CSV table of C-alpha atoms in Angstrom, one decimal:
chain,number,residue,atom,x,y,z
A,1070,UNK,CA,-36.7,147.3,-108.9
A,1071,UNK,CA,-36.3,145.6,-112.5
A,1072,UNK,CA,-40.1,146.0,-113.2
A,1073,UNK,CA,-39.4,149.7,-113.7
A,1074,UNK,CA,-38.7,149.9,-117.6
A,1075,UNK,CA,-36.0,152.4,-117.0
A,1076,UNK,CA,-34.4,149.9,-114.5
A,1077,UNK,CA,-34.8,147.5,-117.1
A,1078,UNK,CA,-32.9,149.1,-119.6
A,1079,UNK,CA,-30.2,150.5,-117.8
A,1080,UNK,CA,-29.8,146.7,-116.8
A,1081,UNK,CA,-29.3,145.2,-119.7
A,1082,UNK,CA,-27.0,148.1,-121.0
A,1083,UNK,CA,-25.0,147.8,-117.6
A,1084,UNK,CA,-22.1,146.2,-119.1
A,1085,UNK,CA,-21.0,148.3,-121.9
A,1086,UNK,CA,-22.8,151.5,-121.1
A,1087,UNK,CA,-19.9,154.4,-121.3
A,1088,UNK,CA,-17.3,151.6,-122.1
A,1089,UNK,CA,-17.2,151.3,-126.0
A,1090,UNK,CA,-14.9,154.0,-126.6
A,1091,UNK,CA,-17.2,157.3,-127.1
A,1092,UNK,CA,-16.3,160.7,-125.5
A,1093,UNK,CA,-20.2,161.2,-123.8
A,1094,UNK,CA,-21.4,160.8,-120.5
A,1095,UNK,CA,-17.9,161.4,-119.2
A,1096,UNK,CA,-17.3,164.7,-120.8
A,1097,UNK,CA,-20.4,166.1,-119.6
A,1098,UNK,CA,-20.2,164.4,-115.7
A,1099,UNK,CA,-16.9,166.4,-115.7
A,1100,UNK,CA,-18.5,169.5,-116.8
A,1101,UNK,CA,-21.3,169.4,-114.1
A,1102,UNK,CA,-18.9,168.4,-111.4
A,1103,UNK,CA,-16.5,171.6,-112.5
A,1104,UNK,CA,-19.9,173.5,-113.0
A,1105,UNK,CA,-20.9,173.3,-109.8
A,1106,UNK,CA,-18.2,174.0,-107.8
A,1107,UNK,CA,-17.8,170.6,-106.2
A,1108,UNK,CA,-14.9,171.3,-103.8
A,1109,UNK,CA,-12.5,169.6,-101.4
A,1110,UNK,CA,-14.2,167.6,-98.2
A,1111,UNK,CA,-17.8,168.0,-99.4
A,1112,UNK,CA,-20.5,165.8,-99.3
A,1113,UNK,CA,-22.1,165.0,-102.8
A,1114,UNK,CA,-25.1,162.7,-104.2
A,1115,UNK,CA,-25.1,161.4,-107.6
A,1116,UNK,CA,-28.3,160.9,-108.8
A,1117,UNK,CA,-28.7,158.1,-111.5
A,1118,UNK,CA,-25.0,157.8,-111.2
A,1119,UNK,CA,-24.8,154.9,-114.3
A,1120,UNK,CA,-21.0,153.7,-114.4
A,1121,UNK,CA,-19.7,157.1,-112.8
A,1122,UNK,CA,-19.3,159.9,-115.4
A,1123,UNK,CA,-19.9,162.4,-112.3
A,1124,UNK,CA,-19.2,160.1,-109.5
A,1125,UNK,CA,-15.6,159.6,-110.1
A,1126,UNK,CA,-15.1,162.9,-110.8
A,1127,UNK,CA,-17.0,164.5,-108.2
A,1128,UNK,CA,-14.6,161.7,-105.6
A,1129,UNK,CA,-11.5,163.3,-107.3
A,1130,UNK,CA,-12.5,166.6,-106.2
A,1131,UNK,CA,-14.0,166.3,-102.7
A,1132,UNK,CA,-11.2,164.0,-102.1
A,1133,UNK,CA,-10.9,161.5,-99.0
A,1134,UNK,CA,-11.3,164.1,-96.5
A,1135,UNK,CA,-15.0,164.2,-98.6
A,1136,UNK,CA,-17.7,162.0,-99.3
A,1137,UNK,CA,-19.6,160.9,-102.3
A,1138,UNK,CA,-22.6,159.1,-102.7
A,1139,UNK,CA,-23.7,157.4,-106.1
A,1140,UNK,CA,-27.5,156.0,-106.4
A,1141,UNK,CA,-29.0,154.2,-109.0
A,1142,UNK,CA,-32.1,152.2,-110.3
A,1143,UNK,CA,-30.5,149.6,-112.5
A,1144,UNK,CA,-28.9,146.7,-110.2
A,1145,UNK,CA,-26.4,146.5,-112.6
A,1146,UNK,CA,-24.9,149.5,-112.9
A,1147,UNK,CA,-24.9,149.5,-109.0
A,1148,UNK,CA,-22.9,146.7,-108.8
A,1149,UNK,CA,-20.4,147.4,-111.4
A,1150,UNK,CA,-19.8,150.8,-110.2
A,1151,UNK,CA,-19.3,149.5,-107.1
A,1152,UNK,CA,-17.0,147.0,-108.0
A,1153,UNK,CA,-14.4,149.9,-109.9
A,1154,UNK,CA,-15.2,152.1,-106.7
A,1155,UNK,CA,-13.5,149.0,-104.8
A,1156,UNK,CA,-10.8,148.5,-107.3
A,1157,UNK,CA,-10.1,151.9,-107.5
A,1158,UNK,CA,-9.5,151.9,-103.3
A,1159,UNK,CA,-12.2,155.0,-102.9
A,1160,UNK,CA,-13.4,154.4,-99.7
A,1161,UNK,CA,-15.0,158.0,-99.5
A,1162,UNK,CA,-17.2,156.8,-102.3
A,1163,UNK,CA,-20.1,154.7,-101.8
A,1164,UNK,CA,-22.9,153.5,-104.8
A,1165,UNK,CA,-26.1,152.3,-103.4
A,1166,UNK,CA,-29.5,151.3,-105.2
A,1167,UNK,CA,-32.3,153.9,-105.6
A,1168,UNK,CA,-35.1,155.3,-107.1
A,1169,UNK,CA,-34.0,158.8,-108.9
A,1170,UNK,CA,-37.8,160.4,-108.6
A,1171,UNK,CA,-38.1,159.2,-104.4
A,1172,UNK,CA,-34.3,158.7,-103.4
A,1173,UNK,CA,-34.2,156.9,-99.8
A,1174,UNK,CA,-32.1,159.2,-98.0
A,1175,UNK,CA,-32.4,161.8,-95.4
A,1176,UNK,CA,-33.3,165.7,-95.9
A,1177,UNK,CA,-30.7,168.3,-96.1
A,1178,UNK,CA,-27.6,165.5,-95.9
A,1179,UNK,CA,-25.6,167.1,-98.8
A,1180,UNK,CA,-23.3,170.0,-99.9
A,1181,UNK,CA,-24.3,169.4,-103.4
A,1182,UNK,CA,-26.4,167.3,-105.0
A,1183,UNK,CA,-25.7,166.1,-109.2
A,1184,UNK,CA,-27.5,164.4,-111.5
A,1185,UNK,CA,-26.6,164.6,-115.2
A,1186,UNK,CA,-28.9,163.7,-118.2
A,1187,UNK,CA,-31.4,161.9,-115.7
A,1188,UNK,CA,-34.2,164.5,-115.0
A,1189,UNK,CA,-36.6,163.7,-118.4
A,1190,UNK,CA,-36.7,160.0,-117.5
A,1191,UNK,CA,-39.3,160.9,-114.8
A,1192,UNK,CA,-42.8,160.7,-114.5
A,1193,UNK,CA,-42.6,164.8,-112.8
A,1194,UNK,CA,-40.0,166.2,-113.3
A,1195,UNK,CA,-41.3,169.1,-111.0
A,1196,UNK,CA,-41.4,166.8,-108.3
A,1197,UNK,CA,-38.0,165.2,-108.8
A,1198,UNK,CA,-36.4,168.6,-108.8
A,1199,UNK,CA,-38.3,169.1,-105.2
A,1200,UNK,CA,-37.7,166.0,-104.3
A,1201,UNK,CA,-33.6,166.4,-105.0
A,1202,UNK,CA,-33.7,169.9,-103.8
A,1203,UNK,CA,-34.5,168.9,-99.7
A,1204,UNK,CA,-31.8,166.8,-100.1
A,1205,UNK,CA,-29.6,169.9,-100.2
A,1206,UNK,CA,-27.8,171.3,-97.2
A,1207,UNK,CA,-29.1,174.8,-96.8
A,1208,UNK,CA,-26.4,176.8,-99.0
A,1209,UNK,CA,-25.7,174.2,-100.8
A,1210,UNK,CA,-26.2,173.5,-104.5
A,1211,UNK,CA,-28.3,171.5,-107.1
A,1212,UNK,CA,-26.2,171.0,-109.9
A,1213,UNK,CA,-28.5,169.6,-113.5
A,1214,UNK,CA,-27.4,168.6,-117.0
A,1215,UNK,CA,-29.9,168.1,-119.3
A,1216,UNK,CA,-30.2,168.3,-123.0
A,1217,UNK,CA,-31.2,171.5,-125.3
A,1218,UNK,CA,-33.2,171.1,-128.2
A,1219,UNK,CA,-31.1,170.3,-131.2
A,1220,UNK,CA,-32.1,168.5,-134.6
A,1221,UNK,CA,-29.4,164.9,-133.9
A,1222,UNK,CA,-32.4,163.7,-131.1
A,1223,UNK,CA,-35.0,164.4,-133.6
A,1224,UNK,CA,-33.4,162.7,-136.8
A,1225,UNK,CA,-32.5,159.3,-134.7
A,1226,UNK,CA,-36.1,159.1,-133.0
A,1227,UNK,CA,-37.4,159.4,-136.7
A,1228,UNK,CA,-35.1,157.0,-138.1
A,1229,UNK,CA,-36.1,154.8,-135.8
A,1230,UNK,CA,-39.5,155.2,-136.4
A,1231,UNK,CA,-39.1,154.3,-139.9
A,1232,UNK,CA,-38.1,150.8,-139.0
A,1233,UNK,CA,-40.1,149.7,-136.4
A,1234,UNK,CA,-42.9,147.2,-137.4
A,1235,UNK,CA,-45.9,147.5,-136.1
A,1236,UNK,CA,-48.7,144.8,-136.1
A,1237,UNK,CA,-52.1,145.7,-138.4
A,1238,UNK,CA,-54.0,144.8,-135.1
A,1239,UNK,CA,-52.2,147.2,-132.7
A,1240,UNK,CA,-54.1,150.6,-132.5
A,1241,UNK,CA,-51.9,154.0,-132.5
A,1242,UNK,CA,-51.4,155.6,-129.3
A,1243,UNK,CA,-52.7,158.6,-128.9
A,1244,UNK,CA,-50.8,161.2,-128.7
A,1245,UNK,CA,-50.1,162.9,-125.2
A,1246,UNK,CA,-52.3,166.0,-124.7
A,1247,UNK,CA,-49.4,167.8,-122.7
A,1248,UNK,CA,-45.5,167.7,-122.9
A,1249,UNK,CA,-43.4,165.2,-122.3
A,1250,UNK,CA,-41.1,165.1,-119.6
A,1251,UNK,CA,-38.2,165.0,-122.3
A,1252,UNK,CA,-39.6,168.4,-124.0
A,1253,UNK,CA,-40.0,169.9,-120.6
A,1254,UNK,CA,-36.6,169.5,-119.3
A,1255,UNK,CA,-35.3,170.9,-122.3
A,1256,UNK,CA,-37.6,174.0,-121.7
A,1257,UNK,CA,-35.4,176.3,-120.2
A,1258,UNK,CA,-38.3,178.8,-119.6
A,1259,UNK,CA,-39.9,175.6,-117.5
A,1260,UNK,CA,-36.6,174.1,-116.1
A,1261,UNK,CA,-35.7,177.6,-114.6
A,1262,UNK,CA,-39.4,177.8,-113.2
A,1263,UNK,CA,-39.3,174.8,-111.7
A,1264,UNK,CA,-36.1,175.2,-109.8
A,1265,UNK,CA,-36.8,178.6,-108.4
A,1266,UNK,CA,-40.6,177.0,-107.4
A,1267,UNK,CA,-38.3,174.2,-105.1
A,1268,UNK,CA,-36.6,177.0,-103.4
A,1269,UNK,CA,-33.2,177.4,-105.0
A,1270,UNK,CA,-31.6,180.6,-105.9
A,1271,UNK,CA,-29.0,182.1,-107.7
A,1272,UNK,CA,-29.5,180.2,-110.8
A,1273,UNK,CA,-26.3,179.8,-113.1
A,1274,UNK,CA,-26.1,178.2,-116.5
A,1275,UNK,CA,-24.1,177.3,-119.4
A,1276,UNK,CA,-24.6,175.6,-122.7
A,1277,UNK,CA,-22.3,173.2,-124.4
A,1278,UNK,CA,-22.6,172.0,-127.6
A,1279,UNK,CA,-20.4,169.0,-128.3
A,1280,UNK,CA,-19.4,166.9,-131.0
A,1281,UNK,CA,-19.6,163.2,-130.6
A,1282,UNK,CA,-17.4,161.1,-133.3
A,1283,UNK,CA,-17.5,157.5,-134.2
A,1284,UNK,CA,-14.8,155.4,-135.9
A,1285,UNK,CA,-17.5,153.7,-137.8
A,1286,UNK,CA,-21.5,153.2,-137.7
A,1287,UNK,CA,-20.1,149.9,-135.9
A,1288,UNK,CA,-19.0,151.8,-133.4
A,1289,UNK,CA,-22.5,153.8,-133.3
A,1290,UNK,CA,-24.1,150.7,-133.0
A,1291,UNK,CA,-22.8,149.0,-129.8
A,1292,UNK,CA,-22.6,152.9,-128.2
A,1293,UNK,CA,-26.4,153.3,-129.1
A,1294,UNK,CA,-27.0,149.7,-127.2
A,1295,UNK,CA,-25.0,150.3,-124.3
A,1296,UNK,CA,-27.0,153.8,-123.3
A,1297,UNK,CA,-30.9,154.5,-122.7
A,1298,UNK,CA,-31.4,154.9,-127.1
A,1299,UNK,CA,-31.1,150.9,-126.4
A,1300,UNK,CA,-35.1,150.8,-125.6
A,1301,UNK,CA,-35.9,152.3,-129.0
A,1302,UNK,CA,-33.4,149.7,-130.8
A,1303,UNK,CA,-35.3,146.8,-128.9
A,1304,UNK,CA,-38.2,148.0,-131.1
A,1305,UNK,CA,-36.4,147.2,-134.5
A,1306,UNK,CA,-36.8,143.7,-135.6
A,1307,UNK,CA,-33.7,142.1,-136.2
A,1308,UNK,CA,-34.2,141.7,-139.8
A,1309,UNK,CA,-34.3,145.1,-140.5
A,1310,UNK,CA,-31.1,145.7,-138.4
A,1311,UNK,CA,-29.1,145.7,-141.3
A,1312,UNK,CA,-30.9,148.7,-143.2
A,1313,UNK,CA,-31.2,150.4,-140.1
A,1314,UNK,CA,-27.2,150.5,-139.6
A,1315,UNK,CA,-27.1,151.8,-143.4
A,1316,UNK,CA,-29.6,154.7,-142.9
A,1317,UNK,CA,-27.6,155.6,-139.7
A,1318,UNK,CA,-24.6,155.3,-141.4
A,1319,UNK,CA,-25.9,157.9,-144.0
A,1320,UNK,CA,-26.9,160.0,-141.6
A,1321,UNK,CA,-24.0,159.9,-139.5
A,1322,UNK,CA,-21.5,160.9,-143.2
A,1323,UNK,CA,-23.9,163.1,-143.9
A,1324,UNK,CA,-22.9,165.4,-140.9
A,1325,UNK,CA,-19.9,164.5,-140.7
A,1326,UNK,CA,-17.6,165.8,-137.8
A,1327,UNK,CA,-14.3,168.0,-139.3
A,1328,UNK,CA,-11.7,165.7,-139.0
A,1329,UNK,CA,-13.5,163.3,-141.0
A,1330,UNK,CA,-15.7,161.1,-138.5
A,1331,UNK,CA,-19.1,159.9,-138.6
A,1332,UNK,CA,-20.9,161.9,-135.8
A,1333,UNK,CA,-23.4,163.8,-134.9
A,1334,UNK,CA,-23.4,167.2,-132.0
A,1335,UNK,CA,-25.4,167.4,-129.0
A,1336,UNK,CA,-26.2,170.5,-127.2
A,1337,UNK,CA,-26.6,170.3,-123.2
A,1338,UNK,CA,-27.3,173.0,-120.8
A,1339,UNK,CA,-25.0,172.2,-117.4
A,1340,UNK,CA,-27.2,174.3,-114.2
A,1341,UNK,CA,-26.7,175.2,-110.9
A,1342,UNK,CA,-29.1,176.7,-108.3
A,1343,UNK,CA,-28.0,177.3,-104.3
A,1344,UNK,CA,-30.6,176.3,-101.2
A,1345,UNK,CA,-30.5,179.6,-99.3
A,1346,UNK,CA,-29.1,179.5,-95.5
């Protein structure tokens, strides 16, 4: 499953991803779990479940007479998760290898379904959402976080932009005649749309804006490795790594968080949506 890029990615940014001391993916995995109602003795999947930001949560609150379910396209992450699921001694909890667009499971198996900053890395996102949504347990829930537009995505892609080198010989790429799936999750208009066109009902969100702070642009760097900004990074020669870390460290003072920190805020919409009976 490595020749998926994605897969690829997440791979290589198995080891450290959520572990360098940043308040991220586990804030907002704790959010959607709370969100969505996940309660005591339910069955949940995790969809793209990285190193657990909503699985662990999610296990805490179905507890053992529950289940949950974590899959995942990167190998690594699979096995690592797996590996504090066993140290951890939840034997309700169970973290198998899958494909987030076409997981391999059975129709209607869960009380909720989860899957937290995932959604834009698919081809169709439409069909993901359709995909996730028979998975669902009639009155059960689908239960999304996905990001909001907000100027911190913009700034970094262009920063990164700025230093990546590209060869005299290598045409441009044109440019897409249609979103992306990134612009279309954070649609709300669209994300709504396409949830009520799978079938769900009773649609419930709210938006969270949250501060992220780093001790140092140090810091910022080996966070921005361990997550899915790592593909960009890959892009920047290593020469210009140096400058890089300078602008970012810039950028980072120039917004700087109240209490001082280099940061930046992110704005995520956390939504639910029921299967009818």
């Amino acid at each position: 499953m490595t020749d998926n890029p994605h897969a690829a990615v997440f791979d290589r940014a198995a080891a450290t991803y959520d572990r360098v001391g940043v308040d991220f993916f586990t804030t907002f995995g704790r959010l959607l779990v709370e969100h969505t109602g996940v309660a005591s003795g339910e069955r949940v999947l995790d969809i793209g479940t990285g190193r657990g930001a909503v699985l662990f949560p999610a296990a805490a609150a179905v507890g053992p007479d529950g289940h949950v379910l974590g899959l995942d396209l990167a190998p690594g992450m699979v096995q690592l998760t797996s590996a504090e699921v066993a140290d951890r001694g939840l034997e309700h909890v169970r973290v198998v290898l899958g494909d987030a667009a076409d997981p391999p499971l059975a129709d209607q198996g869960f009380d909720a379904v989860l899957s937290s900053l995932v959604l834009f890395f698919l081809d169709d996102p439409a069909a993901g959402i359709r995909r996730w949504t028979r998975l669902v347990s009639p009155g059960g829930r689908l239960g999304l976080c996905t990001f909001l537009p907000d100027g911190d995505d913009e700034r970094f892609r262009e920063l990164v932009q700025a230093f990546v080198e590209v060869p005299d010989d290598i045409e441009p790429q044109p440019q897409p005649d249609r979103p992306t799936s990134f612009e279309l999750v954070k649609d709300v208009t669209w994300l709504d749309g396409a949830i009520a066109a799978a079938g769900l009902v009773d649609i419930d969100a709210v938006e969270v804006r949250h501060a992220t702070g780093f001790e140092d642009v140090e810091q910022w760097w080996r966070w921005a490795w361990s997550q899915g900004m790592r593909s960009a990074l890959e892009l920047i020669p290593e020469a210009r790594h140096a400058a890089f870390k300078e602008a970012v460290a810039a950028d980072l003072a120039a917004n700087a968080l109240p209490d001082g920190r280099l940061g930046f805020h992110v704005t995520v919409r956390l939504t639910s949506a029921r299967r009818p009976d």
